[in-house]
Amino acid sequence: MGALYGNPSLTGVEKTFSPDEIIVTKTDLQGRISYGNRTFFRMCGYSEQECIGAQHNLIRHPDMPRCVFKLLWDTLQSGREVFAYVNNRSRNGDSYWVFAHVTPSFDASGRTVGYHSSRRVPDRQVLSRHIVPLYKRLLDVERRSASPRAGMDAALGAVETLLKESRVGFNQFMFSLGA
Ligand SMILES: Cc1cc2nc3c(=O)[nH]c(=O)nc-3n(C[C@H](O)[C@H](O)[C@H](O)COP(=O)(O)O)c2cc1C
């Protein structure tokens, strides 16, 4: 799809944003971006014109485990909100971590008409102590498996075991890490 949607190599540079900023996007039911705020465009490095109508995986970071997005989509499609730490890749190959709150948007009759994500600066200790090692483990499980399907199942199994051990749901688990 040309340079714009290509896979720029990673620079290894992590960008940060201010604790009083929120990165906002909205999508349609298929995950195509329908709105972004100025902080989003600054952080991802794409223009509004380039983003609107593009799939949100435009900024997918290759080190993110696929199972996290599967859990995110399953939760949204069941009508519930989800909280997750996400590493993103900017256009130039830089990256930036966020703590995202993603929700369905409903119309007056209660039908889901799209999705909405607000992201804040993540806690650095939670990232380094818990999330980076956990996501690395999940990514290893996914990559070591014989097929993408088997990798997804194994990684989801690992998350399920972790949640059972912690006796909490996915969202509570994400919050409990900062406690
Ligand atoms: C409202 C909303 C916001 C999203 N924000 C991001 C995001 O910031 N970064 C990201 O990698 N994926 C985001 N996603 C998930 C993507 O749609 C996609 O599932 C993910 O990038 C994995 O892409 P892949 O299935 O091509 O591997 C978002 C989805 C929704 C519905």
Short mmCIF file of N, CA, C and O in Angstrom, two decimals, residues 35-168:
data_model
loop_
_atom_site.label_atom_id
_atom_site.label_comp_id
_atom_site.label_asym_id
_atom_site.label_seq_id
_atom_site.Cartn_x
_atom_site.Cartn_y
_atom_site.Cartn_z
N TYR A 35 -12.52 9.80 13.97
CA TYR A 35 -12.16 11.05 14.66
C TYR A 35 -10.85 10.87 15.42
O TYR A 35 -10.59 9.79 15.96
N GLY A 36 -10.05 11.91 15.46
CA GLY A 36 -8.86 11.91 16.31
C GLY A 36 -8.66 13.32 16.85
O GLY A 36 -8.99 14.29 16.15
N ASN A 37 -8.15 13.45 18.07
CA ASN A 37 -7.88 14.81 18.56
C ASN A 37 -6.44 15.20 18.20
O ASN A 37 -5.66 14.39 17.67
N ARG A 38 -6.10 16.44 18.50
CA ARG A 38 -4.79 16.95 18.06
C ARG A 38 -3.64 16.19 18.70
O ARG A 38 -2.59 15.98 18.09
N THR A 39 -3.85 15.77 19.96
CA THR A 39 -2.78 15.02 20.65
C THR A 39 -2.53 13.69 19.93
O THR A 39 -1.39 13.23 19.80
N PHE A 40 -3.61 13.05 19.45
CA PHE A 40 -3.44 11.80 18.71
C PHE A 40 -2.59 12.01 17.46
O PHE A 40 -1.63 11.28 17.22
N PHE A 41 -2.92 13.03 16.67
CA PHE A 41 -2.17 13.24 15.43
C PHE A 41 -0.71 13.59 15.72
O PHE A 41 0.19 13.15 15.01
N ARG A 42 -0.49 14.36 16.79
CA ARG A 42 0.90 14.70 17.16
C ARG A 42 1.68 13.46 17.53
O ARG A 42 2.80 13.25 17.09
N MET A 43 1.06 12.58 18.34
CA MET A 43 1.78 11.41 18.83
C MET A 43 2.01 10.37 17.73
O MET A 43 3.06 9.75 17.67
N CYS A 44 1.00 10.17 16.87
CA CYS A 44 1.16 9.11 15.87
C CYS A 44 1.92 9.59 14.64
O CYS A 44 2.47 8.77 13.89
N GLY A 45 1.96 10.91 14.44
CA GLY A 45 2.74 11.42 13.31
C GLY A 45 2.03 11.38 11.98
O GLY A 45 2.60 11.75 10.95
N TYR A 46 0.79 10.91 11.96
CA TYR A 46 0.00 10.94 10.72
C TYR A 46 -0.93 12.15 10.78
O TYR A 46 -1.34 12.59 11.85
N SER A 47 -1.29 12.66 9.59
CA SER A 47 -2.22 13.79 9.55
C SER A 47 -3.65 13.28 9.71
O SER A 47 -3.91 12.08 9.54
N GLU A 48 -4.55 14.22 9.96
CA GLU A 48 -5.96 13.87 10.07
C GLU A 48 -6.44 13.21 8.77
O GLU A 48 -7.12 12.19 8.78
N GLN A 49 -6.02 13.79 7.66
CA GLN A 49 -6.42 13.27 6.34
C GLN A 49 -5.98 11.83 6.15
O GLN A 49 -6.69 11.01 5.58
N GLU A 50 -4.77 11.53 6.63
CA GLU A 50 -4.25 10.16 6.48
C GLU A 50 -4.96 9.17 7.38
O GLU A 50 -5.05 7.98 7.07
N CYS A 51 -5.45 9.65 8.53
CA CYS A 51 -6.03 8.74 9.53
C CYS A 51 -7.51 8.45 9.29
O CYS A 51 -7.95 7.32 9.49
N ILE A 52 -8.27 9.48 8.92
CA ILE A 52 -9.73 9.28 8.83
C ILE A 52 -10.02 8.24 7.75
O ILE A 52 -9.59 8.35 6.60
N GLY A 53 -10.74 7.19 8.17
CA GLY A 53 -11.08 6.10 7.24
C GLY A 53 -10.08 4.96 7.28
O GLY A 53 -10.36 3.87 6.77
N ALA A 54 -8.91 5.19 7.89
CA ALA A 54 -7.89 4.12 7.96
C ALA A 54 -8.20 3.19 9.14
O ALA A 54 -8.78 3.62 10.15
N GLN A 55 -7.81 1.94 9.01
CA GLN A 55 -7.95 1.00 10.13
C GLN A 55 -7.05 1.45 11.29
O GLN A 55 -5.93 1.91 11.05
N HIS A 56 -7.51 1.23 12.52
CA HIS A 56 -6.72 1.67 13.67
C HIS A 56 -5.40 0.89 13.80
O HIS A 56 -4.46 1.34 14.45
N ASN A 57 -5.31 -0.24 13.13
CA ASN A 57 -4.03 -0.97 13.20
C ASN A 57 -2.93 -0.25 12.42
O ASN A 57 -1.79 -0.72 12.37
N LEU A 58 -3.26 0.91 11.84
CA LEU A 58 -2.27 1.80 11.22
C LEU A 58 -1.11 2.05 12.19
O LEU A 58 0.04 2.15 11.77
N ILE A 59 -1.42 2.14 13.50
CA ILE A 59 -0.38 2.46 14.48
C ILE A 59 -0.06 1.25 15.35
O ILE A 59 0.50 1.39 16.43
N ARG A 60 -0.40 0.05 14.87
CA ARG A 60 -0.11 -1.17 15.64
C ARG A 60 1.39 -1.34 15.79
O ARG A 60 2.14 -1.24 14.81
N HIS A 61 1.82 -1.62 17.01
CA HIS A 61 3.24 -1.89 17.25
C HIS A 61 3.47 -3.40 17.13
O HIS A 61 2.70 -4.19 17.68
N PRO A 62 4.53 -3.82 16.42
CA PRO A 62 4.74 -5.25 16.19
C PRO A 62 5.00 -6.06 17.47
O PRO A 62 4.85 -7.28 17.46
N ASP A 63 5.39 -5.39 18.56
CA ASP A 63 5.65 -6.13 19.81
C ASP A 63 4.40 -6.32 20.65
O ASP A 63 4.47 -6.91 21.73
N MET A 64 3.25 -5.82 20.19
CA MET A 64 2.01 -6.02 20.96
C MET A 64 1.48 -7.43 20.70
O MET A 64 1.33 -7.84 19.55
N PRO A 65 1.17 -8.18 21.77
CA PRO A 65 0.60 -9.52 21.57
C PRO A 65 -0.79 -9.43 20.93
O PRO A 65 -1.58 -8.55 21.28
N ARG A 66 -1.06 -10.32 20.01
CA ARG A 66 -2.36 -10.29 19.31
C ARG A 66 -3.51 -10.57 20.27
O ARG A 66 -4.62 -10.09 20.07
N CYS A 67 -3.24 -11.37 21.32
CA CYS A 67 -4.32 -11.74 22.23
C CYS A 67 -4.90 -10.53 22.97
O CYS A 67 -6.07 -10.53 23.34
N VAL A 68 -4.11 -9.49 23.16
CA VAL A 68 -4.62 -8.29 23.85
C VAL A 68 -5.71 -7.64 22.99
O VAL A 68 -6.76 -7.23 23.49
N PHE A 69 -5.47 -7.58 21.68
CA PHE A 69 -6.48 -6.98 20.79
C PHE A 69 -7.71 -7.88 20.66
O PHE A 69 -8.83 -7.40 20.52
N LYS A 70 -7.48 -9.20 20.72
CA LYS A 70 -8.62 -10.12 20.67
C LYS A 70 -9.52 -9.89 21.90
O LYS A 70 -10.75 -9.80 21.78
N LEU A 71 -8.89 -9.76 23.06
CA LEU A 71 -9.66 -9.50 24.29
C LEU A 71 -10.38 -8.16 24.21
O LEU A 71 -11.53 -8.03 24.62
N LEU A 72 -9.68 -7.17 23.65
CA LEU A 72 -10.28 -5.84 23.50
C LEU A 72 -11.52 -5.90 22.61
O LEU A 72 -12.60 -5.45 23.01
N TRP A 73 -11.41 -6.52 21.46
CA TRP A 73 -12.54 -6.58 20.53
C TRP A 73 -13.68 -7.44 21.07
O TRP A 73 -14.84 -7.09 20.94
N ASP A 74 -13.34 -8.58 21.70
CA ASP A 74 -14.40 -9.44 22.27
C ASP A 74 -15.19 -8.67 23.32
O ASP A 74 -16.41 -8.78 23.40
N THR A 75 -14.48 -7.91 24.16
CA THR A 75 -15.15 -7.15 25.22
C THR A 75 -16.04 -6.06 24.63
O THR A 75 -17.20 -5.92 25.00
N LEU A 76 -15.49 -5.31 23.66
CA LEU A 76 -16.28 -4.24 23.04
C LEU A 76 -17.51 -4.80 22.35
O LEU A 76 -18.61 -4.25 22.45
N GLN A 77 -17.33 -5.92 21.64
CA GLN A 77 -18.45 -6.47 20.88
C GLN A 77 -19.52 -7.09 21.77
O GLN A 77 -20.64 -7.34 21.32
N SER A 78 -19.16 -7.32 23.04
CA SER A 78 -20.20 -7.78 23.97
C SER A 78 -20.82 -6.58 24.70
O SER A 78 -21.57 -6.74 25.66
N GLY A 79 -20.47 -5.36 24.26
CA GLY A 79 -21.12 -4.15 24.78
C GLY A 79 -20.46 -3.58 26.01
O GLY A 79 -21.02 -2.69 26.64
N ARG A 80 -19.28 -4.08 26.36
CA ARG A 80 -18.63 -3.62 27.59
C ARG A 80 -17.38 -2.79 27.31
O ARG A 80 -16.78 -2.88 26.25
N GLU A 81 -16.98 -2.00 28.32
CA GLU A 81 -15.76 -1.19 28.22
C GLU A 81 -14.54 -2.04 28.54
O GLU A 81 -14.66 -3.07 29.21
N VAL A 82 -13.38 -1.58 28.09
CA VAL A 82 -12.16 -2.32 28.39
C VAL A 82 -11.02 -1.33 28.66
O VAL A 82 -10.96 -0.26 28.07
N PHE A 83 -10.17 -1.70 29.62
CA PHE A 83 -8.98 -0.91 29.94
C PHE A 83 -7.76 -1.74 29.55
O PHE A 83 -7.71 -2.93 29.86
N ALA A 84 -6.80 -1.13 28.89
CA ALA A 84 -5.61 -1.91 28.52
C ALA A 84 -4.41 -1.00 28.30
O ALA A 84 -4.55 0.14 27.84
N TYR A 85 -3.25 -1.53 28.63
CA TYR A 85 -2.00 -0.86 28.29
C TYR A 85 -1.67 -1.23 26.84
O TYR A 85 -1.74 -2.41 26.47
N VAL A 86 -1.34 -0.23 26.05
CA VAL A 86 -1.05 -0.49 24.63
C VAL A 86 0.21 0.26 24.22
O VAL A 86 0.37 1.44 24.54
N ASN A 87 1.08 -0.45 23.51
CA ASN A 87 2.25 0.21 22.90
C ASN A 87 1.89 0.51 21.45
O ASN A 87 1.35 -0.37 20.75
N ASN A 88 2.13 1.72 21.01
CA ASN A 88 1.80 2.11 19.64
C ASN A 88 3.05 2.49 18.87
O ASN A 88 4.06 2.89 19.45
N ARG A 89 2.94 2.41 17.56
CA ARG A 89 4.06 2.81 16.70
C ARG A 89 3.68 4.05 15.90
O ARG A 89 2.65 4.08 15.23
N SER A 90 4.51 5.07 16.02
CA SER A 90 4.28 6.29 15.24
C SER A 90 4.74 6.07 13.81
O SER A 90 5.47 5.13 13.51
N ARG A 91 4.36 6.99 12.98
CA ARG A 91 4.69 6.89 11.56
C ARG A 91 6.18 6.73 11.29
O ARG A 91 6.61 5.98 10.43
N ASN A 92 7.02 7.45 12.06
CA ASN A 92 8.47 7.42 11.80
C ASN A 92 9.17 6.25 12.49
O ASN A 92 10.38 6.15 12.44
N GLY A 93 8.39 5.37 13.15
CA GLY A 93 9.00 4.21 13.80
C GLY A 93 9.26 4.39 15.29
O GLY A 93 9.69 3.46 15.97
N ASP A 94 9.00 5.60 15.81
CA ASP A 94 9.06 5.79 17.27
C ASP A 94 7.87 5.04 17.89
O ASP A 94 6.96 4.60 17.18
N SER A 95 7.88 4.90 19.23
CA SER A 95 6.75 4.22 19.87
C SER A 95 6.27 5.05 21.05
O SER A 95 6.98 5.94 21.53
N TYR A 96 5.05 4.76 21.49
CA TYR A 96 4.54 5.42 22.71
C TYR A 96 3.53 4.53 23.40
O TYR A 96 2.65 3.95 22.77
N TRP A 97 3.70 4.39 24.72
CA TRP A 97 2.82 3.58 25.56
C TRP A 97 1.66 4.42 26.05
O TRP A 97 1.85 5.61 26.39
N VAL A 98 0.48 3.79 26.14
CA VAL A 98 -0.70 4.47 26.70
C VAL A 98 -1.45 3.52 27.63
O VAL A 98 -1.29 2.30 27.54
N PHE A 99 -2.28 4.11 28.50
CA PHE A 99 -3.26 3.34 29.25
C PHE A 99 -4.61 3.73 28.66
O PHE A 99 -5.04 4.88 28.80
N ALA A 100 -5.26 2.79 27.97
CA ALA A 100 -6.45 3.12 27.18
C ALA A 100 -7.73 2.66 27.85
O ALA A 100 -7.79 1.57 28.44
N HIS A 101 -8.74 3.50 27.74
CA HIS A 101 -10.10 3.15 28.15
C HIS A 101 -10.93 3.17 26.86
O HIS A 101 -11.09 4.22 26.24
N VAL A 102 -11.40 2.01 26.45
CA VAL A 102 -12.11 1.89 25.16
C VAL A 102 -13.54 1.46 25.43
O VAL A 102 -13.77 0.50 26.18
N THR A 103 -14.50 2.18 24.82
CA THR A 103 -15.91 1.88 25.08
C THR A 103 -16.70 1.83 23.78
O THR A 103 -16.35 2.51 22.81
N PRO A 104 -17.80 1.07 23.79
CA PRO A 104 -18.74 1.18 22.67
C PRO A 104 -19.47 2.52 22.78
O PRO A 104 -19.65 3.04 23.89
N SER A 105 -19.90 3.08 21.66
CA SER A 105 -20.79 4.25 21.67
C SER A 105 -22.16 3.77 21.23
O SER A 105 -22.28 3.07 20.22
N PHE A 106 -23.19 4.14 22.00
CA PHE A 106 -24.55 3.66 21.71
C PHE A 106 -25.41 4.79 21.16
O PHE A 106 -25.23 5.95 21.54
N ASP A 107 -26.38 4.45 20.31
CA ASP A 107 -27.36 5.47 19.90
C ASP A 107 -28.54 5.45 20.87
O ASP A 107 -28.53 4.70 21.86
N ALA A 108 -29.57 6.27 20.58
CA ALA A 108 -30.68 6.42 21.53
C ALA A 108 -31.41 5.10 21.77
O ALA A 108 -31.95 4.87 22.86
N SER A 109 -31.37 4.20 20.79
CA SER A 109 -32.07 2.92 20.99
C SER A 109 -31.15 1.85 21.57
O SER A 109 -31.53 0.68 21.66
N GLY A 110 -29.94 2.24 21.94
CA GLY A 110 -29.04 1.29 22.60
C GLY A 110 -28.19 0.47 21.64
O GLY A 110 -27.45 -0.43 22.06
N ARG A 111 -28.28 0.78 20.36
CA ARG A 111 -27.46 0.05 19.38
C ARG A 111 -26.04 0.59 19.38
O ARG A 111 -25.83 1.81 19.47
N THR A 112 -25.05 -0.29 19.23
CA THR A 112 -23.67 0.17 19.15
C THR A 112 -23.43 0.79 17.78
O THR A 112 -23.69 0.15 16.76
N VAL A 113 -22.95 2.04 17.78
CA VAL A 113 -22.74 2.72 16.50
C VAL A 113 -21.25 2.96 16.20
O VAL A 113 -20.89 3.41 15.12
N GLY A 114 -20.40 2.65 17.16
CA GLY A 114 -18.97 2.84 16.95
C GLY A 114 -18.24 2.61 18.27
O GLY A 114 -18.84 2.11 19.24
N TYR A 115 -16.97 2.99 18.30
CA TYR A 115 -16.17 2.81 19.51
C TYR A 115 -15.36 4.08 19.77
O TYR A 115 -15.10 4.86 18.85
N HIS A 116 -14.94 4.21 21.02
CA HIS A 116 -14.32 5.46 21.48
C HIS A 116 -13.16 5.09 22.40
O HIS A 116 -13.35 4.28 23.30
N SER A 117 -12.01 5.65 22.18
CA SER A 117 -10.87 5.36 23.06
C SER A 117 -10.25 6.64 23.60
O SER A 117 -9.98 7.58 22.85
N SER A 118 -10.06 6.69 24.93
CA SER A 118 -9.36 7.81 25.59
C SER A 118 -8.14 7.21 26.28
O SER A 118 -8.27 6.25 27.04
N ARG A 119 -6.99 7.82 26.05
CA ARG A 119 -5.74 7.24 26.58
C ARG A 119 -4.98 8.26 27.40
O ARG A 119 -4.81 9.40 26.97
N ARG A 120 -4.49 7.76 28.53
CA ARG A 120 -3.69 8.60 29.41
C ARG A 120 -2.27 8.05 29.48
O ARG A 120 -2.01 6.92 29.11
N VAL A 121 -1.40 8.86 30.06
CA VAL A 121 -0.01 8.43 30.29
C VAL A 121 -0.03 7.24 31.26
O VAL A 121 -0.68 7.30 32.30
N PRO A 122 0.65 6.15 30.92
CA PRO A 122 0.66 5.01 31.84
C PRO A 122 1.67 5.20 32.97
O PRO A 122 2.62 5.96 32.83
N ASP A 123 1.43 4.48 34.06
CA ASP A 123 2.36 4.48 35.19
C ASP A 123 3.65 3.74 34.77
O ASP A 123 3.59 2.58 34.36
N ARG A 124 4.80 4.41 34.89
CA ARG A 124 6.06 3.81 34.41
C ARG A 124 6.41 2.53 35.16
O ARG A 124 6.94 1.59 34.59
N GLN A 125 6.13 2.52 36.48
CA GLN A 125 6.48 1.33 37.27
C GLN A 125 5.63 0.13 36.87
O GLN A 125 6.11 -0.99 36.81
N VAL A 126 4.34 0.39 36.61
CA VAL A 126 3.46 -0.70 36.19
C VAL A 126 3.95 -1.25 34.85
O VAL A 126 4.00 -2.47 34.64
N LEU A 127 4.35 -0.34 33.98
CA LEU A 127 4.86 -0.79 32.68
C LEU A 127 6.09 -1.68 32.85
O LEU A 127 6.13 -2.80 32.33
N SER A 128 7.09 -1.16 33.55
CA SER A 128 8.36 -1.90 33.60
C SER A 128 8.28 -3.14 34.46
O SER A 128 8.87 -4.17 34.12
N ARG A 129 7.50 -3.09 35.55
CA ARG A 129 7.43 -4.25 36.45
C ARG A 129 6.50 -5.34 35.93
O ARG A 129 6.73 -6.52 36.15
N HIS A 130 5.38 -4.93 35.32
CA HIS A 130 4.34 -5.90 34.99
C HIS A 130 4.05 -6.04 33.50
O HIS A 130 4.05 -7.14 32.97
N ILE A 131 3.74 -4.91 32.86
CA ILE A 131 3.19 -5.00 31.50
C ILE A 131 4.25 -5.42 30.47
O ILE A 131 4.00 -6.32 29.65
N VAL A 132 5.41 -4.79 30.49
CA VAL A 132 6.42 -5.14 29.49
C VAL A 132 6.80 -6.62 29.60
O VAL A 132 6.78 -7.33 28.60
N PRO A 133 7.09 -7.14 30.83
CA PRO A 133 7.39 -8.58 30.92
C PRO A 133 6.21 -9.47 30.53
O PRO A 133 6.40 -10.49 29.86
N LEU A 134 4.99 -9.07 30.92
CA LEU A 134 3.81 -9.89 30.59
C LEU A 134 3.60 -9.94 29.07
O LEU A 134 3.40 -11.01 28.50
N TYR A 135 3.64 -8.78 28.43
CA TYR A 135 3.41 -8.74 26.99
C TYR A 135 4.51 -9.49 26.23
O TYR A 135 4.28 -10.11 25.21
N LYS A 136 5.74 -9.42 26.76
CA LYS A 136 6.85 -10.15 26.12
C LYS A 136 6.59 -11.65 26.20
O LYS A 136 6.79 -12.39 25.24
N ARG A 137 6.10 -12.08 27.38
CA ARG A 137 5.81 -13.51 27.57
C ARG A 137 4.69 -13.94 26.61
O ARG A 137 4.78 -14.98 25.97
N LEU A 138 3.65 -13.12 26.51
CA LEU A 138 2.53 -13.47 25.64
C LEU A 138 2.96 -13.49 24.17
O LEU A 138 2.56 -14.36 23.39
N LEU A 139 3.80 -12.54 23.80
CA LEU A 139 4.29 -12.48 22.42
C LEU A 139 5.14 -13.71 22.12
O LEU A 139 5.03 -14.31 21.04
N ASP A 140 5.97 -14.12 23.08
CA ASP A 140 6.79 -15.33 22.90
C ASP A 140 5.90 -16.54 22.70
O ASP A 140 6.16 -17.38 21.84
N VAL A 141 4.85 -16.65 23.52
CA VAL A 141 3.91 -17.78 23.40
C VAL A 141 3.30 -17.79 22.00
O VAL A 141 3.23 -18.81 21.33
N GLU A 142 2.88 -16.60 21.54
CA GLU A 142 2.25 -16.51 20.21
C GLU A 142 3.23 -16.89 19.12
O GLU A 142 2.88 -17.60 18.18
N ARG A 143 4.46 -16.42 19.24
CA ARG A 143 5.44 -16.66 18.15
C ARG A 143 5.98 -18.09 18.15
O ARG A 143 6.35 -18.59 17.09
N ARG A 144 6.04 -18.70 19.33
CA ARG A 144 6.58 -20.06 19.41
C ARG A 144 5.61 -21.11 18.90
O ARG A 144 6.00 -22.23 18.60
N SER A 145 4.32 -20.76 18.83
CA SER A 145 3.30 -21.75 18.49
C SER A 145 3.36 -22.10 17.00
O SER A 145 3.88 -21.35 16.19
N ALA A 146 2.78 -23.28 16.70
CA ALA A 146 2.90 -23.82 15.34
C ALA A 146 2.14 -22.99 14.31
O ALA A 146 2.53 -22.95 13.14
N SER A 147 1.06 -22.34 14.74
CA SER A 147 0.27 -21.55 13.80
C SER A 147 -0.26 -20.32 14.53
O SER A 147 -0.31 -20.30 15.77
N PRO A 148 -0.70 -19.29 13.80
CA PRO A 148 -1.27 -18.10 14.45
C PRO A 148 -2.45 -18.48 15.34
O PRO A 148 -2.61 -17.95 16.45
N ARG A 149 -3.27 -19.42 14.88
CA ARG A 149 -4.44 -19.85 15.65
C ARG A 149 -4.03 -20.49 16.98
O ARG A 149 -4.56 -20.17 18.04
N ALA A 150 -3.04 -21.40 16.87
CA ALA A 150 -2.56 -22.08 18.08
C ALA A 150 -1.91 -21.07 19.02
O ALA A 150 -2.05 -21.16 20.25
N GLY A 151 -1.21 -20.09 18.44
CA GLY A 151 -0.55 -19.07 19.24
C GLY A 151 -1.55 -18.23 20.00
O GLY A 151 -1.36 -17.92 21.19
N MET A 152 -2.63 -17.86 19.32
CA MET A 152 -3.68 -17.06 19.96
C MET A 152 -4.30 -17.85 21.10
O MET A 152 -4.48 -17.33 22.21
N ASP A 153 -4.63 -19.12 20.84
CA ASP A 153 -5.26 -19.96 21.88
C ASP A 153 -4.34 -20.09 23.10
O ASP A 153 -4.78 -19.98 24.24
N ALA A 154 -3.06 -20.33 22.83
CA ALA A 154 -2.11 -20.51 23.94
C ALA A 154 -1.96 -19.22 24.75
O ALA A 154 -1.92 -19.24 25.99
N ALA A 155 -1.89 -18.09 24.05
CA ALA A 155 -1.72 -16.80 24.75
C ALA A 155 -2.98 -16.45 25.55
O ALA A 155 -2.88 -15.98 26.69
N LEU A 156 -4.15 -16.71 24.95
CA LEU A 156 -5.40 -16.44 25.69
C LEU A 156 -5.48 -17.35 26.91
O LEU A 156 -5.95 -16.94 27.98
N GLY A 157 -5.01 -18.58 26.77
CA GLY A 157 -4.98 -19.52 27.90
C GLY A 157 -4.08 -18.99 29.02
O GLY A 157 -4.41 -19.09 30.20
N ALA A 158 -2.95 -18.42 28.62
CA ALA A 158 -2.00 -17.87 29.62
C ALA A 158 -2.65 -16.70 30.36
O ALA A 158 -2.49 -16.56 31.58
N VAL A 159 -3.39 -15.85 29.63
CA VAL A 159 -4.07 -14.71 30.27
C VAL A 159 -5.14 -15.23 31.23
O VAL A 159 -5.27 -14.76 32.37
N GLU A 160 -5.89 -16.22 30.77
CA GLU A 160 -6.97 -16.78 31.60
C GLU A 160 -6.40 -17.35 32.91
O GLU A 160 -6.94 -17.11 33.99
N THR A 161 -5.29 -18.07 32.81
CA THR A 161 -4.64 -18.63 34.00
C THR A 161 -4.23 -17.52 34.97
O THR A 161 -4.46 -17.59 36.18
N LEU A 162 -3.64 -16.48 34.40
CA LEU A 162 -3.19 -15.36 35.21
C LEU A 162 -4.37 -14.70 35.94
O LEU A 162 -4.27 -14.38 37.13
N LEU A 163 -5.48 -14.53 35.22
CA LEU A 163 -6.65 -13.88 35.84
C LEU A 163 -7.26 -14.78 36.91
O LEU A 163 -7.70 -14.30 37.95
N LYS A 164 -7.27 -16.09 36.64
CA LYS A 164 -7.79 -17.03 37.65
C LYS A 164 -6.95 -16.96 38.91
O LYS A 164 -7.47 -16.91 40.03
N GLU A 165 -5.64 -16.96 38.72
CA GLU A 165 -4.73 -16.89 39.88
C GLU A 165 -4.94 -15.59 40.65
O GLU A 165 -4.86 -15.55 41.87
N SER A 166 -5.19 -14.51 39.90
CA SER A 166 -5.36 -13.20 40.56
C SER A 166 -6.79 -13.00 41.05
O SER A 166 -7.07 -12.00 41.72
N ARG A 167 -7.70 -13.91 40.64
CA ARG A 167 -9.13 -13.86 41.03
C ARG A 167 -9.80 -12.55 40.63
O ARG A 167 -10.59 -11.99 41.38
N VAL A 168 -9.44 -12.03 39.46
CA VAL A 168 -10.08 -10.79 38.98
C VAL A 168 -10.34 -10.91 37.48
O VAL A 168 -9.82 -11.79 36.81
#
